[in-house]
Amino acid sequence: MHAAPAGAVDGVLRIREQGATIRQGYGLRPIAMRTLERAFNALSLTTSACRRGQLPPDSAEAAGSRRAARAGEPRRLQPPSVRAAQFYEYFQAVTPLDVIERMQIGSRSVHRVEGAGLEGLLPVPWVFAWSQTRYMLPGW
């Protein structure tokens, strides 16, 4: 909630979960209660700060991103190395993507279309696999 734009969280809780991760956060009652407790805690702290005028203003980058998104402009911040044809081969070699494919997390395959390479990889398997490499690159 602290990452939301200033004024966006004014007493309203919106939770968006990926289908593949719902069981992790809500599968058992104690875990579900803790997940909701953390969300409501963040909501109350952020709403309180917002109403006291203590939230920092949005950065120029955030404002620019918001304008671009509302104008329907495509995102142009993809690192060149990810666009390289060999990146998907590298990704498959250094991440446990093959294991994640076999785990059948959620109800779908890890790809939108089989054989589509990096462009067809769904977001949740991408993050699960990439985070295992411990290469946390800023600005994704």
PDB file of C-alpha atoms in Angstrom:
ATOM      1  CA  MET A   1       0.000   0.000   0.000  1.00  0.00           C
ATOM      2  CA  HIS A   2       2.938   2.284   0.604  1.00  0.00           C
ATOM      3  CA  ALA A   3       3.891   1.847  -3.052  1.00  0.00           C
ATOM      4  CA  ALA A   4       0.493   3.063  -4.271  1.00  0.00           C
ATOM      5  CA  PRO A   5       0.196   6.590  -5.646  1.00  0.00           C
ATOM      6  CA  ALA A   6      -0.447   9.282  -3.034  1.00  0.00           C
ATOM      7  CA  GLY A   7      -4.169   9.468  -2.273  1.00  0.00           C
ATOM      8  CA  ALA A   8      -5.039   6.178  -4.001  1.00  0.00           C
ATOM      9  CA  VAL A   9      -5.555   4.312  -0.732  1.00  0.00           C
ATOM     10  CA  ASP A  10      -8.059   6.353   1.224  1.00  0.00           C
ATOM     11  CA  GLY A  11      -9.808   3.778   3.367  1.00  0.00           C
ATOM     12  CA  VAL A  12     -10.434   1.359   0.476  1.00  0.00           C
ATOM     13  CA  LEU A  13      -8.887  -2.092   0.414  1.00  0.00           C
ATOM     14  CA  ARG A  14      -8.411  -3.661  -3.011  1.00  0.00           C
ATOM     15  CA  ILE A  15      -6.787  -7.069  -3.128  1.00  0.00           C
ATOM     16  CA  ARG A  16      -5.694  -8.558  -6.433  1.00  0.00           C
ATOM     17  CA  GLU A  17      -4.184 -12.006  -6.199  1.00  0.00           C
ATOM     18  CA  GLN A  18      -2.846 -14.239  -8.919  1.00  0.00           C
ATOM     19  CA  GLY A  19      -4.871 -17.434  -9.068  1.00  0.00           C
ATOM     20  CA  ALA A  20      -1.755 -19.535  -8.695  1.00  0.00           C
ATOM     21  CA  THR A  21      -0.889 -17.959  -5.333  1.00  0.00           C
ATOM     22  CA  ILE A  22      -4.298 -17.915  -3.615  1.00  0.00           C
ATOM     23  CA  ARG A  23      -3.718 -21.233  -1.869  1.00  0.00           C
ATOM     24  CA  GLN A  24      -0.404 -19.938  -0.487  1.00  0.00           C
ATOM     25  CA  GLY A  25      -1.986 -16.891   1.169  1.00  0.00           C
ATOM     26  CA  TYR A  26      -5.432 -18.244   2.015  1.00  0.00           C
ATOM     27  CA  GLY A  27      -5.200 -22.060   1.979  1.00  0.00           C
ATOM     28  CA  LEU A  28      -5.327 -22.453   5.762  1.00  0.00           C
ATOM     29  CA  ARG A  29      -7.480 -20.357   8.070  1.00  0.00           C
ATOM     30  CA  PRO A  30      -4.586 -19.075  10.271  1.00  0.00           C
ATOM     31  CA  ILE A  31      -2.597 -18.083   7.175  1.00  0.00           C
ATOM     32  CA  ALA A  32      -5.654 -16.418   5.612  1.00  0.00           C
ATOM     33  CA  MET A  33      -6.270 -14.459   8.822  1.00  0.00           C
ATOM     34  CA  ARG A  34      -2.626 -13.329   8.925  1.00  0.00           C
ATOM     35  CA  THR A  35      -2.710 -12.333   5.248  1.00  0.00           C
ATOM     36  CA  LEU A  36      -5.826 -10.219   5.793  1.00  0.00           C
ATOM     37  CA  GLU A  37      -4.437  -8.816   9.045  1.00  0.00           C
ATOM     38  CA  ARG A  38      -1.330  -7.586   7.211  1.00  0.00           C
ATOM     39  CA  ALA A  39      -3.460  -6.043   4.440  1.00  0.00           C
ATOM     40  CA  PHE A  40      -5.724  -4.211   6.893  1.00  0.00           C
ATOM     41  CA  ASN A  41      -2.725  -3.032   8.935  1.00  0.00           C
ATOM     42  CA  ALA A  42      -1.122  -1.533   5.823  1.00  0.00           C
ATOM     43  CA  LEU A  43      -4.483  -0.020   4.840  1.00  0.00           C
ATOM     44  CA  SER A  44      -5.005   1.648   8.217  1.00  0.00           C
ATOM     45  CA  LEU A  45      -1.462   3.039   8.404  1.00  0.00           C
ATOM     46  CA  THR A  46      -1.544   4.369   4.849  1.00  0.00           C
ATOM     47  CA  THR A  47      -5.045   5.836   5.186  1.00  0.00           C
ATOM     48  CA  SER A  48      -4.037   7.558   8.415  1.00  0.00           C
ATOM     49  CA  ALA A  49      -0.901   9.017   6.818  1.00  0.00           C
ATOM     50  CA  CYS A  50      -2.924  10.129   3.789  1.00  0.00           C
ATOM     51  CA  ARG A  51      -5.521  11.937   5.907  1.00  0.00           C
ATOM     52  CA  ARG A  52      -2.788  13.682   7.919  1.00  0.00           C
ATOM     53  CA  GLY A  53      -1.094  14.758   4.684  1.00  0.00           C
ATOM     54  CA  GLN A  54       2.049  12.791   5.500  1.00  0.00           C
ATOM     55  CA  LEU A  55       2.352  10.792   2.286  1.00  0.00           C
ATOM     56  CA  PRO A  56       5.139  11.955  -0.005  1.00  0.00           C
ATOM     57  CA  PRO A  57       4.039  13.226  -3.413  1.00  0.00           C
ATOM     58  CA  ASP A  58       4.420  10.932  -6.397  1.00  0.00           C
ATOM     59  CA  SER A  59       7.793  11.030  -8.106  1.00  0.00           C
ATOM     60  CA  ALA A  60       8.128  12.503 -11.588  1.00  0.00           C
ATOM     61  CA  GLU A  61       8.696   8.957 -12.900  1.00  0.00           C
ATOM     62  CA  ALA A  62       5.441   7.733 -11.354  1.00  0.00           C
ATOM     63  CA  ALA A  63       3.512  10.660 -12.786  1.00  0.00           C
ATOM     64  CA  GLY A  64       5.026  10.026 -16.227  1.00  0.00           C
ATOM     65  CA  SER A  65       4.174   6.321 -16.041  1.00  0.00           C
ATOM     66  CA  ARG A  66       0.605   7.134 -15.047  1.00  0.00           C
ATOM     67  CA  ARG A  67       0.221   9.561 -17.980  1.00  0.00           C
ATOM     68  CA  ALA A  68       1.640   6.983 -20.408  1.00  0.00           C
ATOM     69  CA  ALA A  69      -0.635   4.229 -19.085  1.00  0.00           C
ATOM     70  CA  ARG A  70      -3.736   6.403 -19.326  1.00  0.00           C
ATOM     71  CA  ALA A  71      -2.788   7.477 -22.846  1.00  0.00           C
ATOM     72  CA  GLY A  72      -2.426   3.840 -23.847  1.00  0.00           C
ATOM     73  CA  GLU A  73       1.249   4.153 -24.752  1.00  0.00           C
ATOM     74  CA  PRO A  74       3.212   0.886 -24.849  1.00  0.00           C
ATOM     75  CA  ARG A  75       5.837   0.238 -22.211  1.00  0.00           C
ATOM     76  CA  ARG A  76       9.318   0.900 -23.535  1.00  0.00           C
ATOM     77  CA  LEU A  77      11.423   0.026 -20.511  1.00  0.00           C
ATOM     78  CA  GLN A  78      12.331  -3.563 -21.412  1.00  0.00           C
ATOM     79  CA  PRO A  79      16.059  -4.136 -20.938  1.00  0.00           C
ATOM     80  CA  PRO A  80      17.892  -4.868 -24.206  1.00  0.00           C
ATOM     81  CA  SER A  81      19.353  -8.089 -22.833  1.00  0.00           C
ATOM     82  CA  VAL A  82      15.859  -9.519 -22.365  1.00  0.00           C
ATOM     83  CA  ARG A  83      15.022  -8.786 -25.998  1.00  0.00           C
ATOM     84  CA  ALA A  84      18.025 -10.764 -27.214  1.00  0.00           C
ATOM     85  CA  ALA A  85      17.077 -13.985 -28.975  1.00  0.00           C
ATOM     86  CA  GLN A  86      19.391 -16.023 -26.739  1.00  0.00           C
ATOM     87  CA  PHE A  87      17.893 -14.743 -23.473  1.00  0.00           C
ATOM     88  CA  TYR A  88      15.159 -17.393 -23.294  1.00  0.00           C
ATOM     89  CA  GLU A  89      17.742 -20.156 -23.659  1.00  0.00           C
ATOM     90  CA  TYR A  90      19.745 -18.527 -20.860  1.00  0.00           C
ATOM     91  CA  PHE A  91      16.581 -18.167 -18.756  1.00  0.00           C
ATOM     92  CA  GLN A  92      15.799 -21.860 -19.170  1.00  0.00           C
ATOM     93  CA  ALA A  93      19.379 -22.817 -18.269  1.00  0.00           C
ATOM     94  CA  VAL A  94      19.730 -20.727 -15.081  1.00  0.00           C
ATOM     95  CA  THR A  95      16.230 -20.969 -13.608  1.00  0.00           C
ATOM     96  CA  PRO A  96      14.202 -23.951 -12.411  1.00  0.00           C
ATOM     97  CA  LEU A  97      11.517 -23.241 -15.041  1.00  0.00           C
ATOM     98  CA  ASP A  98      11.380 -26.918 -15.999  1.00  0.00           C
ATOM     99  CA  VAL A  99      10.592 -27.820 -12.385  1.00  0.00           C
ATOM    100  CA  ILE A 100       7.947 -25.101 -12.124  1.00  0.00           C
ATOM    101  CA  GLU A 101       6.344 -26.432 -15.317  1.00  0.00           C
ATOM    102  CA  ARG A 102       6.069 -29.882 -13.765  1.00  0.00           C
ATOM    103  CA  MET A 103       4.666 -28.534 -10.467  1.00  0.00           C
ATOM    104  CA  GLN A 104       1.400 -27.503 -12.162  1.00  0.00           C
ATOM    105  CA  ILE A 105       0.896 -24.443  -9.986  1.00  0.00           C
ATOM    106  CA  GLY A 106      -2.642 -23.223 -10.583  1.00  0.00           C
ATOM    107  CA  SER A 107      -4.903 -24.405 -13.351  1.00  0.00           C
ATOM    108  CA  ARG A 108      -2.894 -23.299 -16.383  1.00  0.00           C
ATOM    109  CA  SER A 109       0.351 -24.098 -18.113  1.00  0.00           C
ATOM    110  CA  VAL A 110       3.259 -21.726 -17.527  1.00  0.00           C
ATOM    111  CA  HIS A 111       2.968 -20.535 -21.150  1.00  0.00           C
ATOM    112  CA  ARG A 112       0.137 -18.754 -22.924  1.00  0.00           C
ATOM    113  CA  VAL A 113       1.072 -20.643 -26.084  1.00  0.00           C
ATOM    114  CA  GLU A 114       3.514 -23.562 -26.063  1.00  0.00           C
ATOM    115  CA  GLY A 115       6.701 -22.848 -27.979  1.00  0.00           C
ATOM    116  CA  ALA A 116       6.200 -19.053 -27.871  1.00  0.00           C
ATOM    117  CA  GLY A 117       9.387 -18.567 -25.862  1.00  0.00           C
ATOM    118  CA  LEU A 118       9.754 -15.652 -23.488  1.00  0.00           C
ATOM    119  CA  GLU A 119       6.800 -13.739 -24.965  1.00  0.00           C
ATOM    120  CA  GLY A 120       4.465 -16.619 -24.141  1.00  0.00           C
ATOM    121  CA  LEU A 121       5.630 -17.114 -20.560  1.00  0.00           C
ATOM    122  CA  LEU A 122       3.021 -16.110 -17.967  1.00  0.00           C
ATOM    123  CA  PRO A 123       3.976 -13.598 -15.229  1.00  0.00           C
ATOM    124  CA  VAL A 124       3.742 -15.870 -12.166  1.00  0.00           C
ATOM    125  CA  PRO A 125       6.058 -18.614 -13.479  1.00  0.00           C
ATOM    126  CA  TRP A 126       8.450 -15.918 -14.764  1.00  0.00           C
ATOM    127  CA  VAL A 127       8.732 -14.349 -11.299  1.00  0.00           C
ATOM    128  CA  PHE A 128       8.868 -17.688  -9.475  1.00  0.00           C
ATOM    129  CA  ALA A 129      11.654 -18.940 -11.759  1.00  0.00           C
ATOM    130  CA  TRP A 130      13.657 -15.698 -12.003  1.00  0.00           C
ATOM    131  CA  SER A 131      13.590 -15.032  -8.248  1.00  0.00           C
ATOM    132  CA  GLN A 132      15.272 -18.405  -7.674  1.00  0.00           C
ATOM    133  CA  THR A 133      18.385 -17.121  -9.475  1.00  0.00           C
ATOM    134  CA  ARG A 134      18.744 -14.280  -6.920  1.00  0.00           C
ATOM    135  CA  TYR A 135      19.448 -11.826  -9.778  1.00  0.00           C
ATOM    136  CA  MET A 136      17.290  -8.991  -8.535  1.00  0.00           C
ATOM    137  CA  LEU A 137      17.714  -6.316 -11.182  1.00  0.00           C
ATOM    138  CA  PRO A 138      16.207  -2.905 -10.408  1.00  0.00           C
ATOM    139  CA  GLY A 139      13.855  -1.204 -12.804  1.00  0.00           C
ATOM    140  CA  TRP A 140      12.008  -4.202 -14.207  1.00  0.00           C
TER     141      TRP A 140
END
